[in-house]
Amino acid sequence: MSQNQQIDSTYVVIGGGIAGVSCVEALKLYTTEPVLLISESPIVKVVTDIKFYTKIAAGFKVEDRNLQCIDNTEYIIDKVIAINSIEHIIYTVNHQEIKYKKLCLCTGATPKLLDDKDYVIGLRDTHSVEYFQSIIGSANRVMIVGNGGIATDLVYKLNGIEIIWVIRDEHISSHFLDAGAAEFFSNYLNTQQSSEKVIKRFRYCGERSSGAALGPDWHCGAMFGNHDGKNVIIEYKTEVKNISKSDLVRIELTNGKVYECDFVISATGVMPNNNFDIRDGRSIDIASDGGIKVDWKMETNLSDIFAAGDVCTTVDWNSEHWFQMRLWTQARQMGMYAAKCMHYVHIKEPLLQDFCFELFTHVTSFFGFKVILLGLYNAQGLDKKDCELLVRVTNGQEYVKLVLQNGRVVGAILIGDTDLEEMCENLILNQIDVTNLMDDLLDPNIDIEDYFD
């Protein structure tokens, strides 16, 4: 779209990440009225190759695509500097004014960096990953700080290097795994991959992306340092106290240990990108975690303004087996659901909350194993004294954990090719009392689905 001073659109979405693009694509299915995407970058994130493992749980890839390559999408490449929520006007850096009827904020989140130095790398967008890949080949030792998905992926994908992994928790990947699952993966920390597994990242139209979150396939194959072999040292229950640099980067930890590395990788989470200038004297409600508060219809406290993805925080959502995590999975779900909410509110039709918010689901992979998380997989929000755990472990093949409360399955961790995801989803959603089946529920010699035919 060429630059104009004034533009009118029924629906406007700000942000070219997974939530924003998913919202725009869903809106185009609901309506023929104008839909406009505002992105700071010509490169946006598009979900591809969706594979459903259950009715709700899906895995997918994310590709970088140039906006010019996306069919039937009106867009502006510009930066929003202010919003007038009363007059329904968006103001941009390039002095454009966009009138809207319904607006969705999908501006994502920014990394929480340990220190703003060139030897501290925050892996958040494609640009930062490209820079990281350009320097890793000369490194002998790096420090990874953080315990989420990106940190875990990085430990697995880095080869030919010594890794100091600094985490605040008692076990690795605590955002996703329990102690038992972490122990299952402990044998794979030092697994060395061959250079034949390196996959080149396919880029559309040659542009470079910045700002939007990485997709689940961000690493695209093994990466190699300058070291003979691979060695992972984990420092548990500690944090970075001080970082300085002379010839090497010197890191002092709160447990008193000191390491020297080539550089530090900061993977310590994100902060919602909520910095909006509201020019009409009103303000947008912000939650304690920095996210924009949204109700069950993805609406903010400002009329006709919605929010979705990492930038928002759900408030008073009465979903028994769903909770919010800032994940690619939920960015896609929220973006699509926000489109539905915007449209139904606009046409003044009744709206029901989307079925996907009945159950938390996330599909990913750690150390080469498929990982499916369902419901309250780590007994989130429950009194653990009231919970029972059923666990099945086959070393090198699978790890299965079911969380039960009052005889009913409320969550599950499924690692490997377990073929239990549909059964577990049905048990959680239907809340079937399995008290009399506990001895058989994870018996690999019994087809438990026969009980429910």
Coordinates of C-alpha atoms in Angstrom, one line a residue:
M1 CA 0.0 0.0 0.0
S2 CA 1.4 3.4 -0.9
Q3 CA 1.7 6.1 1.8
N4 CA -1.3 8.3 2.4
Q5 CA -1.9 11.0 4.9
Q6 CA -5.3 9.6 6.0
I7 CA -6.5 6.0 5.7
D8 CA -9.8 4.5 6.8
S9 CA -10.2 0.8 7.7
T10 CA -12.8 -1.1 9.6
Y11 CA -10.3 -3.5 11.2
V12 CA -6.7 -2.5 12.0
V13 CA -4.1 -4.9 13.5
I14 CA -0.7 -3.6 14.8
G15 CA 2.1 -6.1 14.8
G16 CA 3.7 -8.5 12.3
G17 CA 4.3 -11.4 14.6
I18 CA 2.4 -14.7 14.9
A19 CA -0.5 -13.1 16.8
G20 CA -0.9 -10.2 14.4
V21 CA -0.7 -12.1 11.2
S22 CA -3.0 -14.9 12.5
C23 CA -5.5 -12.2 13.5
V24 CA -5.4 -10.6 10.0
E25 CA -5.7 -14.0 8.2
A26 CA -8.7 -15.0 10.4
L27 CA -10.4 -11.6 9.9
K28 CA -10.2 -12.1 6.1
L29 CA -12.3 -15.3 6.6
Y30 CA -14.9 -13.5 8.7
T31 CA -15.5 -10.4 6.7
T32 CA -15.2 -8.6 3.4
E33 CA -14.8 -5.2 5.1
P34 CA -11.3 -3.5 5.0
V35 CA -8.6 -5.2 7.1
L36 CA -5.3 -3.4 7.5
L37 CA -2.0 -4.7 9.1
I38 CA 0.5 -2.2 10.4
S39 CA 4.0 -3.7 10.8
E40 CA 7.4 -2.0 11.6
S41 CA 9.1 -4.5 9.3
P42 CA 8.4 -5.8 5.8
I43 CA 9.1 -9.3 7.1
V44 CA 6.3 -10.9 9.2
K45 CA 5.8 -14.3 10.8
V46 CA 3.4 -16.8 9.1
V47 CA 2.3 -20.1 10.6
T48 CA 2.7 -23.1 8.2
D49 CA 2.5 -26.9 8.2
I50 CA 0.0 -27.1 11.0
K51 CA -0.4 -30.7 12.3
F52 CA -3.1 -31.5 14.9
Y53 CA -2.2 -34.2 17.3
T54 CA -5.6 -33.9 19.1
K55 CA -8.7 -31.8 18.5
I56 CA -6.9 -28.9 20.2
A57 CA -3.1 -29.6 20.4
A58 CA -1.3 -28.6 17.2
G59 CA 2.3 -28.3 16.2
F60 CA 3.4 -25.9 13.4
K61 CA 6.3 -24.2 11.7
V62 CA 6.8 -20.4 11.4
E63 CA 8.2 -18.8 8.3
D64 CA 9.5 -15.3 7.7
R65 CA 7.7 -13.9 4.7
N66 CA 7.7 -10.5 3.0
L67 CA 4.4 -8.7 3.2
Q68 CA 4.4 -8.4 -0.6
C69 CA 4.3 -12.2 -0.8
I70 CA 1.1 -12.5 1.2
D71 CA -2.1 -12.5 -0.9
N72 CA -5.0 -10.1 -0.4
T73 CA -3.4 -8.3 2.6
E74 CA -3.5 -4.6 2.9
Y75 CA -0.6 -3.3 4.9
I76 CA 1.5 -0.3 6.0
I77 CA 5.2 -0.6 7.0
D78 CA 5.4 2.1 9.7
K79 CA 5.7 2.5 13.4
V80 CA 2.8 3.5 15.6
I81 CA 3.6 6.4 17.9
A82 CA 0.2 7.2 19.4
I83 CA -3.5 6.3 19.5
N84 CA -6.6 8.5 20.1
S85 CA -9.0 5.9 21.5
I86 CA -11.9 8.4 21.5
E87 CA -11.6 9.6 17.9
H88 CA -10.4 6.1 16.8
I89 CA -7.2 7.4 15.1
I90 CA -3.7 5.9 14.9
Y91 CA -0.7 8.1 14.4
T92 CA 2.5 6.9 12.8
V93 CA 6.1 8.0 12.5
N94 CA 5.6 8.8 8.9
H95 CA 2.7 11.2 9.7
Q96 CA 0.0 8.9 8.6
E97 CA -3.4 8.9 10.4
I98 CA -5.4 5.7 10.3
K99 CA -9.1 5.7 11.2
Y100 CA -10.4 2.4 12.6
K101 CA -13.6 0.9 13.9
K102 CA -11.9 -2.0 15.7
L103 CA -8.2 -2.2 16.6
C104 CA -6.1 -5.1 17.8
L105 CA -2.8 -4.6 19.5
C106 CA -0.4 -7.5 18.7
T107 CA 2.9 -5.9 19.4
G108 CA 4.5 -8.9 21.2
A109 CA 7.2 -8.6 23.7
T110 CA 10.8 -7.6 24.1
P111 CA 13.6 -9.6 25.7
K112 CA 14.7 -9.0 29.3
L113 CA 18.5 -8.6 28.7
L114 CA 21.0 -9.1 31.5
D115 CA 23.1 -6.1 30.3
D116 CA 23.0 -3.9 27.2
K117 CA 26.5 -4.8 26.0
D118 CA 27.6 -6.2 22.7
Y119 CA 28.9 -9.4 24.4
V120 CA 25.5 -10.1 25.9
I121 CA 23.2 -11.5 23.1
G122 CA 19.5 -11.6 23.6
L123 CA 17.9 -14.2 21.3
R124 CA 14.4 -12.9 20.4
D125 CA 14.1 -12.0 16.7
T126 CA 15.6 -13.3 13.5
H127 CA 18.2 -10.5 13.4
S128 CA 19.7 -11.5 16.7
V129 CA 19.8 -15.2 15.7
E130 CA 21.6 -14.3 12.5
Y131 CA 24.2 -12.3 14.5
F132 CA 24.6 -15.1 16.9
Q133 CA 25.1 -17.6 14.1
S134 CA 27.8 -15.4 12.6
I135 CA 30.0 -15.4 15.7
I136 CA 29.4 -18.8 17.3
G137 CA 31.9 -20.5 15.0
S138 CA 34.8 -18.7 16.7
A139 CA 33.7 -19.4 20.3
N140 CA 35.1 -22.0 22.7
R141 CA 32.9 -21.4 25.7
V142 CA 29.6 -19.6 26.1
M143 CA 27.3 -19.0 29.0
I144 CA 23.5 -19.4 28.6
V145 CA 21.4 -17.7 31.2
G146 CA 17.7 -18.7 31.4
N147 CA 15.6 -21.9 31.7
G148 CA 12.9 -21.6 29.1
G149 CA 12.3 -23.1 25.6
I150 CA 14.9 -21.1 23.7
A151 CA 17.6 -21.8 26.3
T152 CA 16.8 -25.5 26.3
D153 CA 16.8 -25.6 22.5
L154 CA 20.1 -23.8 22.4
V155 CA 21.8 -26.2 24.7
Y156 CA 20.8 -29.1 22.4
K157 CA 21.6 -27.4 19.2
L158 CA 25.1 -26.1 20.1
N159 CA 27.9 -28.4 19.2
G160 CA 31.7 -28.2 19.4
I161 CA 31.6 -25.9 22.4
E162 CA 31.7 -25.7 26.2
I163 CA 28.4 -24.4 27.7
I164 CA 27.8 -23.0 31.1
W165 CA 24.1 -23.1 31.7
V166 CA 22.9 -20.8 34.5
I167 CA 19.4 -21.4 35.9
R168 CA 17.6 -20.2 39.0
D169 CA 15.7 -23.4 39.4
E170 CA 16.4 -26.9 40.8
H171 CA 16.1 -28.6 37.4
I172 CA 16.4 -27.7 33.7
S173 CA 13.4 -26.5 31.7
S174 CA 11.3 -25.9 34.7
H175 CA 8.8 -23.8 32.8
F176 CA 7.8 -26.9 30.9
L177 CA 9.1 -30.0 32.7
D178 CA 9.0 -31.5 36.1
A179 CA 12.1 -32.9 37.9
G180 CA 11.4 -36.4 36.5
A181 CA 11.2 -35.3 32.9
A182 CA 14.4 -33.1 33.4
E183 CA 16.2 -36.3 34.6
F184 CA 14.9 -38.1 31.5
F185 CA 16.7 -35.5 29.3
S186 CA 19.9 -35.4 31.4
N187 CA 21.5 -38.1 29.3
Y188 CA 21.2 -35.9 26.2
L189 CA 22.8 -32.7 27.4
N190 CA 26.2 -33.6 25.9
T191 CA 24.8 -35.2 22.7
Q192 CA 26.9 -34.1 19.7
Q193 CA 25.2 -33.7 16.4
S194 CA 26.9 -34.1 13.0
S195 CA 27.4 -31.2 10.6
E196 CA 25.1 -33.1 8.2
K197 CA 22.1 -32.0 10.3
V198 CA 22.7 -28.3 9.6
I199 CA 19.7 -26.8 7.8
K200 CA 19.9 -23.4 6.0
R201 CA 17.1 -21.0 7.0
F202 CA 14.9 -20.3 4.0
R203 CA 14.1 -16.6 3.7
Y204 CA 11.5 -15.0 1.6
C205 CA 12.4 -12.0 -0.7
G206 CA 15.7 -11.5 1.1
E207 CA 14.6 -8.9 3.7
R208 CA 15.7 -9.0 7.3
S209 CA 13.3 -9.2 10.2
S210 CA 13.5 -7.6 13.6
G211 CA 11.1 -7.3 16.5
A212 CA 8.7 -10.2 16.1
A213 CA 9.2 -13.3 18.2
L214 CA 11.0 -16.3 16.8
G215 CA 9.0 -19.2 15.6
P216 CA 9.2 -22.8 17.1
D217 CA 11.8 -23.8 14.4
W218 CA 14.0 -20.8 15.1
H219 CA 17.2 -22.8 15.4
C220 CA 16.9 -24.6 12.0
G221 CA 19.5 -27.3 12.7
A222 CA 22.7 -27.7 14.6
M223 CA 25.2 -24.9 15.2
F224 CA 28.9 -25.4 15.8
G225 CA 31.5 -23.6 17.9
N226 CA 35.3 -23.8 17.8
H227 CA 35.8 -26.5 20.5
D228 CA 36.7 -30.2 20.3
G229 CA 33.6 -32.0 21.5
K230 CA 30.8 -30.7 23.7
N231 CA 30.6 -30.2 27.4
V232 CA 27.6 -28.8 29.3
I233 CA 28.0 -27.6 32.9
I234 CA 24.8 -26.6 34.7
E235 CA 24.9 -24.1 37.6
Y236 CA 21.6 -24.7 39.5
K237 CA 19.8 -22.2 41.8
T238 CA 22.0 -19.3 41.0
E239 CA 21.9 -16.0 39.0
V240 CA 24.3 -13.6 37.4
K241 CA 25.7 -11.1 39.9
N242 CA 28.1 -9.2 37.7
I243 CA 29.4 -9.1 34.1
S244 CA 32.6 -7.4 33.0
K245 CA 35.0 -7.8 30.0
S246 CA 38.7 -7.6 29.3
D247 CA 40.0 -10.2 26.9
L248 CA 37.1 -12.5 27.7
V249 CA 33.8 -11.9 29.3
R250 CA 34.0 -12.5 33.1
I251 CA 30.8 -13.5 34.9
E252 CA 30.4 -13.7 38.6
L253 CA 27.4 -15.8 39.9
T254 CA 25.5 -15.4 43.1
N255 CA 26.8 -18.8 44.3
G256 CA 30.3 -17.3 44.3
K257 CA 31.6 -19.1 41.2
V258 CA 33.3 -17.1 38.4
Y259 CA 33.5 -18.1 34.7
E260 CA 35.2 -16.6 31.7
C261 CA 33.4 -17.0 28.3
D262 CA 33.5 -15.7 24.8
F263 CA 30.0 -14.2 25.3
V264 CA 26.8 -14.5 27.2
I265 CA 23.4 -15.5 25.8
S266 CA 20.5 -14.0 27.6
A267 CA 17.4 -16.1 27.4
T268 CA 15.7 -14.9 30.6
G269 CA 12.2 -14.2 29.3
V270 CA 10.4 -11.3 27.8
M271 CA 8.4 -8.2 28.8
P272 CA 5.2 -7.3 27.0
N273 CA 5.7 -4.5 24.5
N274 CA 3.0 -2.3 26.0
N275 CA 4.4 1.2 25.4
F276 CA 1.4 3.0 23.8
D277 CA 0.9 6.8 23.9
I278 CA -2.9 7.3 24.4
R279 CA -3.5 10.9 23.4
D280 CA -7.0 11.4 24.7
G281 CA -6.2 11.6 28.4
R282 CA -7.2 7.9 29.1
S283 CA -4.8 5.1 29.8
I284 CA -4.8 1.4 29.0
D285 CA -5.0 -1.0 32.0
I286 CA -1.7 -2.9 32.6
A287 CA -1.4 -6.1 34.6
S288 CA 1.3 -6.7 37.2
D289 CA 3.4 -8.7 34.7
G290 CA 3.4 -5.8 32.3
G291 CA 0.8 -7.2 29.9
I292 CA -2.3 -5.3 28.6
K293 CA -5.3 -6.6 30.5
V294 CA -7.9 -8.3 28.3
D295 CA -11.2 -9.9 29.3
W296 CA -12.6 -13.1 27.8
K297 CA -13.4 -11.3 24.6
M298 CA -9.8 -10.1 24.2
E299 CA -11.1 -6.5 24.9
T300 CA -9.0 -3.9 26.8
N301 CA -10.6 -1.3 29.0
L302 CA -10.6 1.1 26.0
S303 CA -13.6 0.7 23.8
D304 CA -13.0 -1.0 20.4
I305 CA -9.4 -1.8 21.3
F306 CA -8.4 -5.5 21.6
A307 CA -5.1 -7.1 22.3
A308 CA -3.7 -10.6 21.6
G309 CA -0.5 -12.6 22.0
D310 CA 2.5 -11.8 24.2
V311 CA 1.5 -8.2 24.7
C312 CA -1.7 -9.1 26.6
T313 CA -2.5 -10.6 30.0
T314 CA -5.8 -12.5 30.4
V315 CA -7.9 -11.4 33.4
D316 CA -10.7 -13.4 35.1
W317 CA -10.8 -16.2 32.5
N318 CA -12.7 -19.0 34.1
S319 CA -11.0 -21.9 32.3
E320 CA -10.5 -24.8 34.6
H321 CA -7.7 -26.5 32.6
W322 CA -6.2 -23.5 30.7
F323 CA -3.8 -20.9 31.8
Q324 CA -1.7 -18.3 30.0
M325 CA 1.9 -18.8 28.9
R326 CA 3.7 -16.5 26.4
L327 CA 4.1 -19.2 23.8
W328 CA 3.9 -19.4 20.0
T329 CA 1.0 -21.7 20.4
Q330 CA -1.1 -19.2 22.3
A331 CA 0.0 -16.3 20.1
R332 CA -1.7 -18.1 17.2
Q333 CA -4.8 -19.1 19.2
M334 CA -5.3 -15.6 20.6
G335 CA -4.7 -13.9 17.3
M336 CA -7.4 -16.0 15.6
Y337 CA -9.8 -15.7 18.5
A338 CA -9.3 -11.9 18.7
A339 CA -10.3 -11.7 15.0
K340 CA -13.5 -13.6 15.9
C341 CA -14.2 -11.3 18.8
M342 CA -13.6 -8.1 16.8
H343 CA -15.9 -9.2 14.1
Y344 CA -18.8 -10.4 16.4
V345 CA -18.6 -7.3 18.5
H346 CA -18.6 -5.1 15.4
I347 CA -21.7 -6.8 13.9
K348 CA -23.3 -7.0 17.4
E349 CA -23.8 -10.8 17.4
P350 CA -23.6 -13.1 20.4
L351 CA -20.1 -14.6 21.0
L352 CA -18.9 -17.8 22.8
Q353 CA -15.4 -18.3 24.0
D354 CA -13.3 -20.4 21.6
F355 CA -13.1 -24.1 22.5
C356 CA -9.2 -24.0 22.4
F357 CA -9.3 -22.2 25.7
E358 CA -10.9 -25.1 27.5
L359 CA -7.6 -26.8 27.7
F360 CA -3.9 -25.7 27.8
T361 CA -2.0 -27.4 25.0
H362 CA 1.5 -27.0 23.7
V363 CA 3.5 -29.1 21.2
T364 CA 7.3 -28.6 21.0
S365 CA 10.5 -30.7 21.0
F366 CA 13.4 -31.0 23.4
F367 CA 16.6 -32.8 22.7
G368 CA 15.1 -34.4 19.6
F369 CA 12.0 -35.8 21.4
K370 CA 8.4 -34.7 20.7
V371 CA 6.9 -33.0 23.8
I372 CA 3.1 -32.5 24.3
L373 CA 1.8 -30.7 27.4
L374 CA -1.9 -30.9 28.2
G375 CA -3.9 -29.1 30.9
L376 CA -2.4 -28.5 34.3
Y377 CA 0.6 -30.6 33.4
N378 CA 2.6 -29.5 36.4
A379 CA -0.4 -29.2 38.7
Q380 CA -0.5 -25.4 38.2
G381 CA -2.7 -23.7 40.7
L382 CA -3.5 -26.9 42.5
D383 CA -2.8 -28.0 46.1
K384 CA -0.2 -30.7 45.3
K385 CA -1.2 -32.6 48.5
D386 CA -4.6 -33.2 46.7
C387 CA -2.9 -34.6 43.5
E388 CA -1.8 -38.0 42.5
L389 CA 0.8 -38.7 39.8
L390 CA 1.0 -41.6 37.5
V391 CA 4.4 -41.9 35.7
R392 CA 5.7 -44.3 33.1
V393 CA 9.4 -44.0 31.9
T394 CA 11.1 -46.0 29.2
N395 CA 14.7 -44.8 29.1
G396 CA 15.6 -43.4 25.7
Q397 CA 12.1 -43.7 24.4
E398 CA 9.4 -42.0 26.5
Y399 CA 8.4 -40.2 29.6
V400 CA 4.7 -40.1 30.6
K401 CA 3.2 -38.3 33.6
L402 CA -0.5 -37.9 34.4
V403 CA -1.7 -35.5 37.0
L404 CA -4.9 -36.6 38.8
Q405 CA -7.1 -34.7 41.3
N406 CA -10.1 -36.5 42.9
G407 CA -9.7 -39.4 40.6
R408 CA -9.8 -37.4 37.4
V409 CA -7.0 -36.5 35.0
V410 CA -6.3 -32.8 35.0
G411 CA -2.9 -32.6 33.2
A412 CA -0.3 -34.6 31.3
I413 CA 3.3 -34.5 30.1
L414 CA 3.9 -36.7 27.1
I415 CA 7.5 -37.1 25.9
G416 CA 8.3 -39.3 22.9
D417 CA 5.9 -41.2 20.6
T418 CA 3.5 -42.2 23.3
D419 CA 0.3 -42.2 21.2
L420 CA -1.6 -41.1 24.4
E421 CA -2.4 -37.5 23.6
E422 CA -5.9 -38.1 22.3
M423 CA -6.8 -40.3 25.3
C424 CA -5.4 -37.7 27.7
E425 CA -7.2 -34.8 26.1
N426 CA -10.5 -36.7 26.2
L427 CA -10.0 -37.7 29.9
I428 CA -9.2 -34.1 30.9
L429 CA -12.1 -32.5 28.9
N430 CA -14.7 -35.1 29.9
Q431 CA -13.5 -35.4 33.5
I432 CA -14.1 -39.1 33.6
D433 CA -13.5 -40.7 37.0
V434 CA -10.6 -43.1 36.5
T435 CA -10.2 -44.2 40.1
N436 CA -10.9 -47.8 39.3
L437 CA -8.5 -47.7 36.2
M438 CA -5.4 -46.3 37.8
D439 CA -3.5 -49.6 37.7
D440 CA -4.2 -50.0 34.0
L441 CA -4.1 -46.4 32.8
L442 CA -0.5 -46.4 31.8
D443 CA 0.0 -50.1 31.3
P444 CA 1.5 -50.4 27.8
N445 CA 0.0 -53.8 27.4
I446 CA -3.6 -52.5 27.8
D447 CA -5.4 -50.4 25.3
I448 CA -7.1 -48.1 27.7
E449 CA -9.3 -46.6 25.0
D450 CA -11.3 -49.9 25.0
Y451 CA -12.7 -48.9 28.3
F452 CA -14.4 -45.9 26.8
D453 CA -15.8 -47.4 23.6

